Coordinates of C-alpha atoms in Angstrom, one line a residue:
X1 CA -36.0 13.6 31.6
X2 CA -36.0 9.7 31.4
X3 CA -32.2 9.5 31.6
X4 CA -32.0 11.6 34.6
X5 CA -35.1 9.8 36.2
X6 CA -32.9 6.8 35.4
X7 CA -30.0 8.4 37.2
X8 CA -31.4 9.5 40.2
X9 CA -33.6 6.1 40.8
X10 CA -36.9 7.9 40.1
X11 CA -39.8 8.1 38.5
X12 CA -40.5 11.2 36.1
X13 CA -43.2 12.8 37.0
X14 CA -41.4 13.0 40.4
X15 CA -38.9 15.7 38.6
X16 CA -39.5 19.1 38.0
X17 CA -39.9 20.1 33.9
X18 CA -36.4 20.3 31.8
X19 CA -35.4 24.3 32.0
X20 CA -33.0 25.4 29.4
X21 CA -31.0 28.9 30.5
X22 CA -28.6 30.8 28.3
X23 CA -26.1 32.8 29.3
X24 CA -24.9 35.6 26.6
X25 CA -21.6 37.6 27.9
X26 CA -22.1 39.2 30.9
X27 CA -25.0 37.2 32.0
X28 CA -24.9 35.9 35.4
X29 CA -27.0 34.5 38.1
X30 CA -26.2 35.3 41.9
X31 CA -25.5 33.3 44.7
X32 CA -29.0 30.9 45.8
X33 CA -30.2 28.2 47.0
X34 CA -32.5 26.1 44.8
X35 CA -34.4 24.5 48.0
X36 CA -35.3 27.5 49.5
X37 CA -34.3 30.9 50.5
X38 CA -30.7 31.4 51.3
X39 CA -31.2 34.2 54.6
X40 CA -28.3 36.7 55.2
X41 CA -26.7 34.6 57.8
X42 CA -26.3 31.4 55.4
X43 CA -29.2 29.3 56.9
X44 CA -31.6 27.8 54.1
X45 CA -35.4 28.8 54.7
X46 CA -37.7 26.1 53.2
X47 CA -41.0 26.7 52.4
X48 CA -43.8 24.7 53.9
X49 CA -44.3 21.4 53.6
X50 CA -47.9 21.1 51.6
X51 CA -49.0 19.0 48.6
X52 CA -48.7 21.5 46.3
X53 CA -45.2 23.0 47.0
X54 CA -42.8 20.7 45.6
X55 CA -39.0 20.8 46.8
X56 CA -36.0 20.7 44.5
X57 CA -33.9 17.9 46.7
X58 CA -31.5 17.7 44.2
X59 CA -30.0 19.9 41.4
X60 CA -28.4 18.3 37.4
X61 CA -26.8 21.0 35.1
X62 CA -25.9 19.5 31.8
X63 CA -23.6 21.8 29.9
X64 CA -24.3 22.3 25.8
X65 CA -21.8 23.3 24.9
X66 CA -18.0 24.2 25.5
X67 CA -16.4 27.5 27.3
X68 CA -13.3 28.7 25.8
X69 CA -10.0 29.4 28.2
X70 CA -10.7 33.4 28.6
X71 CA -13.8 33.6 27.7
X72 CA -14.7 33.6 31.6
X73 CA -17.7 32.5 33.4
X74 CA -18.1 29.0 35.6
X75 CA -20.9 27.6 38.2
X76 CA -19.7 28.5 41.3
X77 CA -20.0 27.0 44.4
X78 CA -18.9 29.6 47.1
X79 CA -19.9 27.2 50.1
X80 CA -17.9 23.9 48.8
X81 CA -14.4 25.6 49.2
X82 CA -15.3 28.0 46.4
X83 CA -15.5 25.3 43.7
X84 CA -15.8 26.5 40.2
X85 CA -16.8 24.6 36.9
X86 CA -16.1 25.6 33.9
X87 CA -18.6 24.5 31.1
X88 CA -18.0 21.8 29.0
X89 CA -20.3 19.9 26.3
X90 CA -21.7 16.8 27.5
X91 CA -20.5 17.5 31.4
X92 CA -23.3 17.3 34.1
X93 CA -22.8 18.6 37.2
X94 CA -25.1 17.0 40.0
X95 CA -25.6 18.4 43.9
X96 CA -28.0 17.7 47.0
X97 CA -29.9 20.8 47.8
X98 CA -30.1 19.6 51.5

């Protein structure tokens, strides 16, 4: 968390806790946003602004480990010009969620 605090000029307690996801074959999560609630007609709702309700401003995925040619699967961007990345070790991938 320190080395992504570092990278995004923050402190660490301003970050929200590491989450680790694996994905076994077939696995898959949909299309989202990860500030708020992507409606039907593409607009982002974000929920209120309160104390308590902390907002995910910007997203890091660091990838453990490698995907083979074949094996399939990517993060997938459909709203960039449908930009697809495959997993690598060691590759991050970082976006603005607004």
């Amino acid at each position: 968390e320190q080395r992504t605090a570092d990278l995004l000029g923050c402190w660490t307690h301003q970050l929200e806790g590491l989450q680790l996801v694996r994905y076994r074959a077939g696995d898959f999560f949909g299309v989202h946003h990860d500030l708020g609630d992507l409606l039907d007609d593409d607009q982002v709702q974000l929920p209120p602004k309160h104390f308590a309700v902390k907002r995910r401003l910007v997203t890091i995925f660091v990838y453990l480990n490698d995907l083979d040619r074949g094996q399939g699967g990517c993060t997938y961007f459909p709203k960039c010009g449908n930009l697809r990345v495959t997993p690598k070790r060691g590759k991050a991938v970082l976006w603005s969620n607004i």
